[in-house]
Short mmCIF file of C-alpha atoms and ligand atoms in Angstrom, two decimals:
data_model
loop_
_atom_site.label_atom_id
_atom_site.label_comp_id
_atom_site.label_asym_id
_atom_site.label_seq_id
_atom_site.Cartn_x
_atom_site.Cartn_y
_atom_site.Cartn_z
CA UNK A 1 6.35 -4.23 -26.24
CA UNK A 2 9.15 -4.58 -23.69
CA UNK A 3 8.82 -4.13 -19.97
CA UNK A 4 5.88 -2.09 -18.77
CA UNK A 5 4.73 -0.33 -15.61
CA UNK A 6 1.77 -1.84 -13.77
CA UNK A 7 -0.11 0.35 -11.26
CA UNK A 8 -2.50 -1.31 -8.80
CA UNK A 9 -4.57 1.05 -6.68
CA UNK A 10 -7.64 0.63 -4.54
CA UNK A 11 -9.22 0.60 -1.13
CA UNK A 12 -7.65 -0.86 2.03
CA UNK A 13 -7.38 -4.63 2.22
CA UNK A 14 -8.64 -5.37 -1.27
CA UNK A 15 -5.84 -7.88 -1.70
CA UNK A 16 -3.80 -5.55 -3.90
CA UNK A 17 -0.48 -6.64 -2.52
CA UNK A 18 -1.19 -10.38 -2.81
CA UNK A 19 -2.07 -10.03 -6.48
CA UNK A 20 0.69 -7.50 -7.19
CA UNK A 21 3.34 -9.76 -5.64
CA UNK A 22 2.16 -12.79 -7.61
CA UNK A 23 1.97 -10.86 -10.87
CA UNK A 24 5.47 -9.43 -10.36
CA UNK A 25 6.85 -12.93 -9.72
CA UNK A 26 5.14 -14.34 -12.83
CA UNK A 27 6.48 -11.53 -15.03
CA UNK A 28 9.87 -11.40 -13.33
CA UNK A 29 9.21 -7.76 -12.42
CA UNK A 30 10.06 -5.76 -9.30
CA UNK A 31 7.24 -5.48 -6.76
CA UNK A 32 6.84 -2.38 -4.58
CA UNK A 33 4.33 -2.06 -1.75
CA UNK A 34 4.02 1.71 -1.26
CA UNK A 35 1.70 1.26 1.72
CA UNK A 36 4.69 -0.19 3.59
CA UNK A 37 6.55 3.08 3.05
CA UNK A 38 3.71 5.21 4.49
CA UNK A 39 3.44 2.72 7.35
CA UNK A 40 7.19 2.99 8.10
CA UNK A 41 6.99 6.80 8.27
CA UNK A 42 4.03 6.41 10.64
CA UNK A 43 5.99 4.02 12.85
CA UNK A 44 8.81 6.56 12.94
CA UNK A 45 6.34 9.26 14.07
CA UNK A 46 4.93 6.98 16.79
CA UNK A 47 8.35 5.89 18.04
CA UNK A 48 9.61 9.49 18.06
CA UNK A 49 6.75 10.65 20.28
CA UNK A 50 5.20 12.72 17.50
CA UNK A 51 1.68 11.40 18.09
CA UNK A 52 -0.11 12.78 21.17
CA UNK A 53 -2.16 10.66 23.59
CA UNK A 54 -5.24 12.19 21.97
CA UNK A 55 -4.08 10.81 18.64
CA UNK A 56 -2.93 14.04 16.98
CA UNK A 57 0.13 13.88 14.76
CA UNK A 58 2.65 16.71 15.28
CA UNK A 59 2.85 17.57 11.59
CA UNK A 60 5.46 20.35 11.90
CA UNK A 61 7.83 18.18 13.95
CA UNK A 62 7.44 15.25 11.55
CA UNK A 63 8.17 17.44 8.53
CA UNK A 64 11.26 18.69 10.37
CA UNK A 65 12.52 15.14 10.87
CA UNK A 66 11.70 13.77 7.40
CA UNK A 67 15.27 14.00 6.14
CA UNK A 68 16.33 11.62 8.94
CA UNK A 69 14.02 8.86 7.71
CA UNK A 70 15.74 6.28 5.51
CA UNK A 71 13.67 3.55 3.92
CA UNK A 72 14.90 0.42 2.20
CA UNK A 73 13.33 -2.77 0.86
CA UNK A 74 15.55 -5.77 1.59
CA UNK A 75 14.82 -9.17 0.00
CA UNK A 76 14.05 -11.88 2.56
CA UNK A 77 15.26 -15.30 1.40
CA UNK A 78 12.91 -17.12 3.80
CA UNK A 79 9.68 -15.48 2.64
CA UNK A 80 10.78 -14.76 -0.93
CA UNK A 81 9.51 -11.19 -0.45
CA UNK A 82 11.05 -7.92 0.63
CA UNK A 83 11.08 -6.60 4.18
CA UNK A 84 10.72 -2.91 4.96
CA UNK A 85 13.70 -1.40 6.76
CA UNK A 86 13.41 1.91 8.61
CA UNK A 87 16.82 3.45 9.40
CA UNK A 88 18.46 0.02 9.09
CA UNK A 89 15.96 -1.76 11.33
CA UNK A 90 13.66 -4.47 10.00
CA UNK A 91 10.15 -3.17 10.76
CA UNK A 92 8.19 -5.50 8.46
CA UNK A 93 6.15 -7.01 11.29
CA UNK A 94 5.61 -3.84 13.28
CA UNK A 95 4.29 -1.75 10.39
CA UNK A 96 1.39 -4.18 9.88
CA UNK A 97 0.07 -3.72 13.45
CA UNK A 98 -3.21 -2.00 14.29
CA UNK A 99 -1.20 0.64 16.18
CA UNK A 100 0.32 1.76 12.88
CA UNK A 101 -2.90 1.24 10.88
CA UNK A 102 -4.67 3.62 13.24
CA UNK A 103 -2.39 6.57 12.36
CA UNK A 104 -1.17 5.88 8.84
CA UNK A 105 -3.91 7.75 6.96
CA UNK A 106 -3.38 11.12 8.72
CA UNK A 107 0.39 10.76 8.18
CA UNK A 108 -0.15 9.87 4.49
CA UNK A 109 -2.22 13.04 4.05
CA UNK A 110 0.82 15.26 4.77
CA UNK A 111 2.06 16.91 1.57
CA UNK A 112 5.77 16.75 2.45
CA UNK A 113 5.53 13.05 3.36
CA UNK A 114 3.92 12.30 -0.01
CA UNK A 115 6.48 14.36 -1.92
CA UNK A 116 9.35 12.45 -0.33
CA UNK A 117 7.83 9.00 -0.92
CA UNK A 118 6.55 9.67 -4.45
CA UNK A 119 10.05 10.75 -5.47
CA UNK A 120 11.55 7.49 -4.17
CA UNK A 121 8.80 5.47 -5.91
CA UNK A 122 9.33 7.19 -9.25
CA UNK A 123 13.06 6.51 -9.01
CA UNK A 124 12.39 2.81 -8.28
CA UNK A 125 10.21 2.52 -11.38
CA UNK A 126 12.25 4.56 -13.82
CA UNK A 127 13.35 1.50 -15.82
CA UNK A 128 9.84 -0.03 -15.91
CA UNK A 129 9.39 -3.77 -15.29
CA UNK A 130 7.62 -2.92 -12.05
CA UNK A 131 4.34 -3.68 -10.31
CA UNK A 132 3.54 -1.04 -7.70
CA UNK A 133 0.52 -1.01 -5.43
CA UNK A 134 -0.95 1.85 -3.42
CA UNK A 135 -3.55 4.59 -3.64
CA UNK A 136 -2.13 7.11 -6.13
CA UNK A 137 0.11 5.03 -8.37
CA UNK A 138 -2.01 5.31 -11.54
CA UNK A 139 -2.98 8.93 -10.87
CA UNK A 140 0.19 10.56 -9.51
CA UNK A 141 3.26 8.30 -9.31
CA UNK A 142 2.99 6.74 -12.79
CA UNK A 143 0.17 8.47 -14.69
CA UNK A 144 1.60 6.95 -17.90
CA UNK A 145 1.58 3.34 -16.62
CA UNK A 146 0.63 0.97 -19.46
CA UNK A 147 -1.65 -1.10 -17.21
CA UNK A 148 -3.71 0.34 -14.35
CA UNK A 149 -6.03 -1.59 -12.07
CA UNK A 150 -8.40 -0.25 -9.46
CA UNK A 151 -9.35 -2.90 -6.92
CA UNK A 152 -12.57 -2.80 -4.94
CA UNK A 153 -14.54 -5.12 -2.65
CA UNK A 154 -17.21 -4.52 -0.03
CA UNK A 155 -15.93 -3.11 3.31
CA UNK A 156 -17.22 -6.24 5.11
CA UNK A 157 -15.34 -8.60 2.80
CA UNK A 158 -12.18 -6.56 3.21
CA UNK A 159 -12.46 -6.31 6.99
CA UNK A 160 -13.05 -10.06 7.26
CA UNK A 161 -9.87 -10.77 5.25
CA UNK A 162 -7.82 -8.35 7.32
CA UNK A 163 -9.24 -9.64 10.59
CA UNK A 164 -8.23 -13.20 9.66
CA UNK A 165 -4.71 -12.05 8.78
CA UNK A 166 -4.28 -10.17 12.07
CA UNK A 167 -5.58 -13.11 14.12
CA UNK A 168 -3.15 -15.43 12.34
CA UNK A 169 -0.36 -13.06 13.39
CA UNK A 170 -1.55 -13.25 16.99
CA UNK A 171 -2.91 -9.69 17.30
CA UNK A 172 -5.73 -9.19 19.76
CA UNK A 173 -8.37 -7.34 17.77
CA UNK A 174 -12.08 -7.60 17.18
CA UNK A 175 -13.76 -7.72 13.78
CA UNK A 176 -15.61 -4.49 14.67
CA UNK A 177 -12.31 -2.66 15.30
CA UNK A 178 -10.88 -3.84 11.99
CA UNK A 179 -14.02 -2.85 10.05
CA UNK A 180 -13.97 0.59 11.69
CA UNK A 181 -10.29 1.06 10.78
CA UNK A 182 -10.82 -0.05 7.16
CA UNK A 183 -13.75 2.36 6.74
CA UNK A 184 -11.96 5.21 8.48
CA UNK A 185 -8.83 4.81 6.33
CA UNK A 186 -10.95 4.72 3.16
CA UNK A 187 -12.72 7.90 4.25
CA UNK A 188 -9.50 9.81 5.00
CA UNK A 189 -7.68 8.44 1.92
CA UNK A 190 -10.55 9.35 -0.44
CA UNK A 191 -11.24 12.82 0.94
CA UNK A 192 -7.72 14.19 1.55
CA UNK A 193 -6.70 17.27 -0.46
CA UNK A 194 -3.46 15.88 -1.87
CA UNK A 195 -3.58 12.81 -4.13
CA UNK A 196 -6.90 11.45 -2.87
CA UNK A 197 -7.64 7.81 -3.57
CA UNK A 198 -9.52 7.85 -6.84
CA UNK A 199 -9.73 5.65 -9.89
CA UNK A 200 -7.61 6.88 -12.80
CA UNK A 201 -9.75 7.45 -15.90
CA UNK A 202 -7.92 4.73 -17.80
CA UNK A 203 -7.83 2.18 -14.95
CA UNK A 204 -9.70 -1.13 -15.12
CA UNK A 205 -12.04 -1.45 -12.14
CA UNK A 206 -11.79 -4.87 -10.56
CA UNK A 207 -14.26 -5.98 -7.88
CA UNK A 208 -12.99 -9.14 -6.21
CA UNK A 209 -15.63 -9.50 -3.45
CA UNK A 210 -16.72 -12.90 -4.74
CA UNK A 211 -13.56 -14.05 -6.43
CA UNK A 212 -10.90 -16.49 -5.29
CA UNK A 213 -7.21 -15.73 -5.60
CA UNK A 214 -6.65 -18.08 -8.52
CA UNK A 215 -9.38 -16.52 -10.66
CA UNK A 216 -8.19 -13.01 -9.84
CA UNK A 217 -4.64 -13.85 -10.78
CA UNK A 218 -5.64 -15.48 -14.07
CA UNK A 219 -7.75 -12.52 -15.13
CA UNK A 220 -5.16 -9.94 -14.16
CA UNK A 221 -2.32 -11.90 -15.74
CA UNK A 222 -4.42 -12.00 -18.89
CA UNK A 223 -4.80 -8.19 -18.82
CA UNK A 224 -1.03 -7.87 -18.58
CA UNK A 225 -0.45 -10.19 -21.54
CA UNK A 226 -2.71 -8.06 -23.72
CA UNK A 227 -0.50 -5.03 -23.08
CA UNK A 228 3.01 -6.52 -22.95
O1 C5P P 301 -1.71 -0.39 1.37
P1 C5P P 301 -1.86 -0.21 2.86
O2 C5P P 301 -3.23 -0.48 3.35
O3 C5P P 301 -0.79 -0.90 3.65
O4 C5P P 301 -1.60 1.36 3.06
C1 C5P P 301 -1.66 1.95 4.33
C2 C5P P 301 -2.05 3.41 4.19
O5 C5P P 301 -1.02 4.14 3.53
C3 C5P P 301 -3.34 3.70 3.40
O6 C5P P 301 -4.50 3.60 4.18
C4 C5P P 301 -3.08 5.13 2.95
O7 C5P P 301 -3.42 6.05 3.97
C5 C5P P 301 -1.58 5.20 2.76
N1 C5P P 301 -1.14 5.07 1.36
C6 C5P P 301 -1.20 6.19 0.56
N2 C5P P 301 -0.70 6.13 -0.70
C7 C5P P 301 -0.17 5.01 -1.18
C8 C5P P 301 -0.13 3.84 -0.39
C9 C5P P 301 -0.63 3.90 0.89
O8 C5P P 301 -1.70 7.22 0.98
N3 C5P P 301 0.34 5.01 -2.43
#
């Protein structure tokens, strides 16, 4: 078989992007982090004053402004990865903040936001040779993907990983805040009406709670070699 499509879905902070990035590099495939796209739209909403002090997103106003949101992934020679650009501004750092994490799930539940981003994602993957991670890649974006993985790990394991990452970046957060955010995003993502986070029937479930990066990569690389 030639180039395939690899869909990696799962809960927040299951290490999807770390594995997806590494797999894409090993296979010489394109890597796309769809969470970054939902995060960039959320940052746009926050910066445009479309989120009230009470934390409500002005859905109508955001839908109205969607056509003015331009997203681009630009390779970064220093990191060897791609940075997310929102209307020509590099927002890679900002989109990973807790401020964005706190509002991304309600924004990602908006039908029009999903329609816009899914269309861009499908276009990016039309020639295959792609590893894409997110919540609905195996169910909605590429239901015919040749390899689908569904990553899970306990909420505590995931929150601990995320907490460490945020501390390393210098964010002032507590473990309890991170755990609450991880659980809240999982709840909203799994119960929303449109494209809820759910395992595709033909996806391989992969629990990495007690697994190091090396072992995860080897196993997942092996899955890919059985299909390619
Ligand atoms: O992957 P990451 O945790 O950065 O994603 C941030 C949020 O974006 C998720 O909690 C979810 O609400 C949303 N998302 C989504 N569909 C995707 C990717 C991300 O709804 N394909």
